[in-house]
PDB file of C-alpha atoms and ligand atoms in Angstrom:
ATOM      1  CA  MET A   1      15.870  10.283   5.664  1.00  0.00           C
ATOM      2  CA  SER A   2      13.814   9.490   2.540  1.00  0.00           C
ATOM      3  CA  GLU A   3      13.639  13.155   1.860  1.00  0.00           C
ATOM      4  CA  SER A   4      17.264  12.993   0.757  1.00  0.00           C
ATOM      5  CA  VAL A   5      16.566  10.171  -1.886  1.00  0.00           C
ATOM      6  CA  SER A   6      16.520  11.831  -5.285  1.00  0.00           C
ATOM      7  CA  ASP A   7      13.809  11.083  -7.756  1.00  0.00           C
ATOM      8  CA  ALA A   8      16.133   9.143  -9.890  1.00  0.00           C
ATOM      9  CA  GLU A   9      17.273   6.936  -6.778  1.00  0.00           C
ATOM     10  CA  LEU A  10      13.750   6.348  -5.965  1.00  0.00           C
ATOM     11  CA  VAL A  11      12.982   4.996  -9.380  1.00  0.00           C
ATOM     12  CA  GLU A  12      16.033   2.620  -9.150  1.00  0.00           C
ATOM     13  CA  ARG A  13      14.858   1.350  -5.864  1.00  0.00           C
ATOM     14  CA  PHE A  14      11.519   0.259  -7.045  1.00  0.00           C
ATOM     15  CA  PRO A  15      12.270  -1.332 -10.397  1.00  0.00           C
ATOM     16  CA  TRP A  16       9.020  -3.147 -10.597  1.00  0.00           C
ATOM     17  CA  VAL A  17       6.610  -0.262 -10.280  1.00  0.00           C
ATOM     18  CA  GLN A  18       6.207   2.793 -12.490  1.00  0.00           C
ATOM     19  CA  ILE A  19       6.868   5.844 -10.236  1.00  0.00           C
ATOM     20  CA  SER A  20       5.401   9.020 -11.455  1.00  0.00           C
ATOM     21  CA  HIS A  21       5.533  12.562 -10.293  1.00  0.00           C
ATOM     22  CA  ASP A  22       2.149  11.868  -8.686  1.00  0.00           C
ATOM     23  CA  SER A  23       3.137   8.666  -6.826  1.00  0.00           C
ATOM     24  CA  LYS A  24       6.694   9.489  -5.808  1.00  0.00           C
ATOM     25  CA  HIS A  25       5.634  10.714  -2.317  1.00  0.00           C
ATOM     26  CA  HIS A  26       3.712   7.443  -1.656  1.00  0.00           C
ATOM     27  CA  PHE A  27       6.735   5.379  -2.360  1.00  0.00           C
ATOM     28  CA  ARG A  28       9.078   7.591  -0.492  1.00  0.00           C
ATOM     29  CA  GLY A  29       6.869   7.039   2.463  1.00  0.00           C
ATOM     30  CA  TRP A  30       7.595   3.218   2.182  1.00  0.00           C
ATOM     31  CA  LEU A  31      11.302   3.879   2.751  1.00  0.00           C
ATOM     32  CA  ASP A  32      10.352   5.397   6.177  1.00  0.00           C
ATOM     33  CA  LYS A  33       7.528   2.736   6.799  1.00  0.00           C
ATOM     34  CA  GLN A  34       4.872   5.399   6.443  1.00  0.00           C
ATOM     35  CA  LEU A  35       1.824   4.691   4.482  1.00  0.00           C
ATOM     36  CA  LEU A  36       1.018   8.046   2.852  1.00  0.00           C
ATOM     37  CA  ILE A  37      -2.352   8.499   1.067  1.00  0.00           C
ATOM     38  CA  ASN A  38      -2.926  11.631  -0.882  1.00  0.00           C
ATOM     39  CA  ARG A  39      -5.500  13.812   0.805  1.00  0.00           C
ATOM     40  CA  CYS A  40      -7.086  16.978  -0.732  1.00  0.00           C
ATOM     41  CA  GLY A  41      -6.053  20.071   1.120  1.00  0.00           C
ATOM     42  CA  ASP A  42      -9.205  21.937   0.100  1.00  0.00           C
ATOM     43  CA  CYS A  43     -12.115  19.240   0.573  1.00  0.00           C
ATOM     44  CA  GLY A  44     -10.371  16.735   2.631  1.00  0.00           C
ATOM     45  CA  VAL A  45     -11.118  13.845   0.396  1.00  0.00           C
ATOM     46  CA  PHE A  46      -8.577  10.909   0.335  1.00  0.00           C
ATOM     47  CA  HIS A  47      -7.851   9.203  -2.909  1.00  0.00           C
ATOM     48  CA  HIS A  48      -5.467   6.249  -4.007  1.00  0.00           C
ATOM     49  CA  PRO A  49      -3.659   5.517  -6.277  1.00  0.00           C
ATOM     50  CA  PRO A  50      -2.238   9.033  -6.531  1.00  0.00           C
ATOM     51  CA  LYS A  51      -3.588  11.296  -9.097  1.00  0.00           C
ATOM     52  CA  PRO A  52      -2.461  14.735 -10.257  1.00  0.00           C
ATOM     53  CA  VAL A  53      -5.728  16.448  -8.922  1.00  0.00           C
ATOM     54  CA  CYS A  54      -8.374  15.670  -6.350  1.00  0.00           C
ATOM     55  CA  PRO A  55     -10.855  13.375  -8.095  1.00  0.00           C
ATOM     56  CA  ASP A  56     -13.704  15.130  -6.060  1.00  0.00           C
ATOM     57  CA  CYS A  57     -13.041  18.838  -6.488  1.00  0.00           C
ATOM     58  CA  TRP A  58     -10.146  18.903  -9.032  1.00  0.00           C
ATOM     59  CA  SER A  59      -7.873  20.867  -6.613  1.00  0.00           C
ATOM     60  CA  GLU A  60      -4.210  20.379  -7.110  1.00  0.00           C
ATOM     61  CA  ASN A  61      -3.640  21.022  -3.437  1.00  0.00           C
ATOM     62  CA  LEU A  62      -2.854  17.417  -2.492  1.00  0.00           C
ATOM     63  CA  VAL A  63      -1.282  16.518   0.788  1.00  0.00           C
ATOM     64  CA  PRO A  64       0.482  13.151   1.259  1.00  0.00           C
ATOM     65  CA  THR A  65      -1.058  12.171   4.615  1.00  0.00           C
ATOM     66  CA  GLU A  66       0.024   9.308   6.883  1.00  0.00           C
ATOM     67  CA  VAL A  67      -2.735   6.927   7.669  1.00  0.00           C
ATOM     68  CA  GLU A  68      -2.619   4.401  10.666  1.00  0.00           C
ATOM     69  CA  GLY A  69      -3.252   1.381   8.337  1.00  0.00           C
ATOM     70  CA  THR A  70      -6.079  -0.257  10.154  1.00  0.00           C
ATOM     71  CA  GLY A  71      -8.920  -1.464   8.160  1.00  0.00           C
ATOM     72  CA  THR A  72     -11.123  -4.274   6.920  1.00  0.00           C
ATOM     73  CA  VAL A  73     -10.606  -6.702   4.081  1.00  0.00           C
ATOM     74  CA  HIS A  74     -13.021  -5.737   1.245  1.00  0.00           C
ATOM     75  CA  LEU A  75     -11.834  -8.139  -1.448  1.00  0.00           C
ATOM     76  CA  ALA A  76      -9.680 -11.253  -1.060  1.00  0.00           C
ATOM     77  CA  MET A  77      -8.121 -13.319  -3.891  1.00  0.00           C
ATOM     78  CA  HIS A  78      -6.083 -16.555  -3.471  1.00  0.00           C
ATOM     79  CA  LEU A  79      -3.486 -16.704  -6.240  1.00  0.00           C
ATOM     80  CA  HIS A  80      -2.288 -20.190  -7.184  1.00  0.00           C
ATOM     81  CA  GLN A  81       0.257 -18.872  -9.593  1.00  0.00           C
ATOM     82  CA  GLY A  82       1.923 -15.521 -10.485  1.00  0.00           C
ATOM     83  CA  ALA A  83       5.098 -13.693 -11.120  1.00  0.00           C
ATOM     84  CA  PRO A  84       7.975 -14.591  -8.803  1.00  0.00           C
ATOM     85  CA  ALA A  85       8.302 -12.289  -5.760  1.00  0.00           C
ATOM     86  CA  PRO A  86      10.477 -12.431  -2.680  1.00  0.00           C
ATOM     87  CA  GLY A  87       8.677 -14.169   0.169  1.00  0.00           C
ATOM     88  CA  VAL A  88       6.028 -15.687  -2.169  1.00  0.00           C
ATOM     89  CA  ASP A  89       6.228 -19.510  -2.635  1.00  0.00           C
ATOM     90  CA  TYR A  90       3.345 -20.881  -4.650  1.00  0.00           C
ATOM     91  CA  ALA A  91       4.472 -24.398  -3.938  1.00  0.00           C
ATOM     92  CA  LYS A  92       3.384 -23.851  -0.314  1.00  0.00           C
ATOM     93  CA  GLY A  93      -0.078 -22.858  -1.277  1.00  0.00           C
ATOM     94  CA  PRO A  94      -2.078 -20.061  -2.530  1.00  0.00           C
ATOM     95  CA  HIS A  95      -0.792 -16.482  -2.067  1.00  0.00           C
ATOM     96  CA  PRO A  96      -3.511 -14.129  -0.592  1.00  0.00           C
ATOM     97  CA  VAL A  97      -4.060 -10.776  -2.138  1.00  0.00           C
ATOM     98  CA  VAL A  98      -6.405  -8.292  -0.506  1.00  0.00           C
ATOM     99  CA  ALA A  99      -7.970  -4.919  -0.980  1.00  0.00           C
ATOM    100  CA  VAL A 100      -8.311  -3.273   2.489  1.00  0.00           C
ATOM    101  CA  ASP A 101     -10.827  -0.486   3.198  1.00  0.00           C
ATOM    102  CA  LEU A 102      -8.598   1.795   5.250  1.00  0.00           C
ATOM    103  CA  ASP A 103      -9.961   3.332   8.456  1.00  0.00           C
ATOM    104  CA  GLY A 104     -10.072   7.100   8.716  1.00  0.00           C
ATOM    105  CA  THR A 105     -10.239   7.584   4.966  1.00  0.00           C
ATOM    106  CA  ASN A 106     -13.381   7.996   2.927  1.00  0.00           C
ATOM    107  CA  GLY A 107     -13.240   4.350   1.910  1.00  0.00           C
ATOM    108  CA  VAL A 108      -9.794   4.228   0.141  1.00  0.00           C
ATOM    109  CA  ARG A 109      -8.741   0.742  -0.700  1.00  0.00           C
ATOM    110  CA  PHE A 110      -5.211  -0.448  -0.513  1.00  0.00           C
ATOM    111  CA  SER A 111      -3.965  -3.657  -2.010  1.00  0.00           C
ATOM    112  CA  SER A 112      -1.302  -5.988  -0.639  1.00  0.00           C
ATOM    113  CA  THR A 113      -1.229  -9.330   1.138  1.00  0.00           C
ATOM    114  CA  VAL A 114      -1.958 -10.831   4.535  1.00  0.00           C
ATOM    115  CA  VAL A 115       0.994 -12.396   6.314  1.00  0.00           C
ATOM    116  CA  ASP A 116       1.191 -14.915   9.145  1.00  0.00           C
ATOM    117  CA  LEU A 117      -2.361 -16.265   8.725  1.00  0.00           C
ATOM    118  CA  PRO A 118      -3.548 -19.450   7.066  1.00  0.00           C
ATOM    119  CA  VAL A 119      -4.878 -18.607   3.682  1.00  0.00           C
ATOM    120  CA  GLU A 120      -8.280 -20.014   4.359  1.00  0.00           C
ATOM    121  CA  GLU A 121      -8.693 -17.324   7.229  1.00  0.00           C
ATOM    122  CA  VAL A 122      -7.995 -14.472   4.703  1.00  0.00           C
ATOM    123  CA  VAL A 123     -11.619 -13.619   4.057  1.00  0.00           C
ATOM    124  CA  ILE A 124     -13.830 -10.604   3.405  1.00  0.00           C
ATOM    125  CA  GLY A 125     -14.536  -8.661   6.530  1.00  0.00           C
ATOM    126  CA  LEU A 126     -11.260  -9.717   8.318  1.00  0.00           C
ATOM    127  CA  PRO A 127     -10.106  -6.811  10.528  1.00  0.00           C
ATOM    128  CA  VAL A 128      -6.441  -6.061   9.679  1.00  0.00           C
ATOM    129  CA  GLU A 129      -3.625  -3.714  10.617  1.00  0.00           C
ATOM    130  CA  LEU A 130      -0.555  -2.526   8.598  1.00  0.00           C
ATOM    131  CA  ASP A 131       2.925  -3.907   9.059  1.00  0.00           C
ATOM    132  CA  TRP A 132       6.104  -3.886   7.073  1.00  0.00           C
ATOM    133  CA  VAL A 133       8.323  -6.589   5.712  1.00  0.00           C
ATOM    134  CA  GLU A 134      11.515  -6.524   3.839  1.00  0.00           C
ATOM    135  CA  ARG A 135      11.127  -7.026   0.085  1.00  0.00           C
ATOM    136  CA  TYR A 136      13.615  -6.159  -2.609  1.00  0.00           C
ATOM    137  CA  GLY A 137      15.783  -4.786   0.150  1.00  0.00           C
ATOM    138  CA  HIS A 138      13.422  -2.190   1.462  1.00  0.00           C
ATOM    139  CA  PRO A 139      10.200  -1.957   3.495  1.00  0.00           C
ATOM    140  CA  PHE A 140       7.060  -3.236   1.908  1.00  0.00           C
ATOM    141  CA  PRO A 141       3.617  -2.669   3.312  1.00  0.00           C
ATOM    142  CA  VAL A 142       1.547  -5.766   4.290  1.00  0.00           C
ATOM    143  CA  PHE A 143      -1.334  -6.567   6.501  1.00  0.00           C
ATOM    144  CA  ARG A 144      -1.720  -8.697   9.685  1.00  0.00           C
ATOM    145  CA  LYS A 145      -4.974  -9.872  11.337  1.00  0.00           C
ATOM    146  CA  ARG A 146      -6.016  -7.347  13.885  1.00  0.00           C
ATOM    147  CA  GLU A 147      -7.103  -8.916  17.252  1.00  0.00           C
ATOM    148  CA  GLY A 148     -10.091  -7.386  19.183  1.00  0.00           C
TER     149      GLY A 148
HETATM  150 ZN1   ZN B 201     -10.794  17.984  -3.145  1.00  0.00          ZN
END
């Protein structure tokens, strides 16, 4: 479905991010609720945010690869104020922002928030899994606490 979305439409649908030729595959994936991380077709190394060449071997053979989205919180910040965003109400308490070490990659970290968990439980080392919520009228990747 998202394959039919033109580059121009894609830019219109994500007005708050700068979409480049390098990152357009990643954001197209959001429309299909797929977390696509660029993987080098030559040496196999993942990297994020998307770059025009593999940071390891400089190959341009980059393959947007879907990852499962499980991982571990590497860094947690609790924002007490910030830019307005749908689903974020600073009056209700701090908004958690995390960088998650994604399983199955070579330590790629993906930043988002953790939903449906008291902010004091959003800590470094928390096991999480990917989920999608609606923001600005399209899917937005978030994390939830992973049980077990
Ligand atoms: Zn490479």
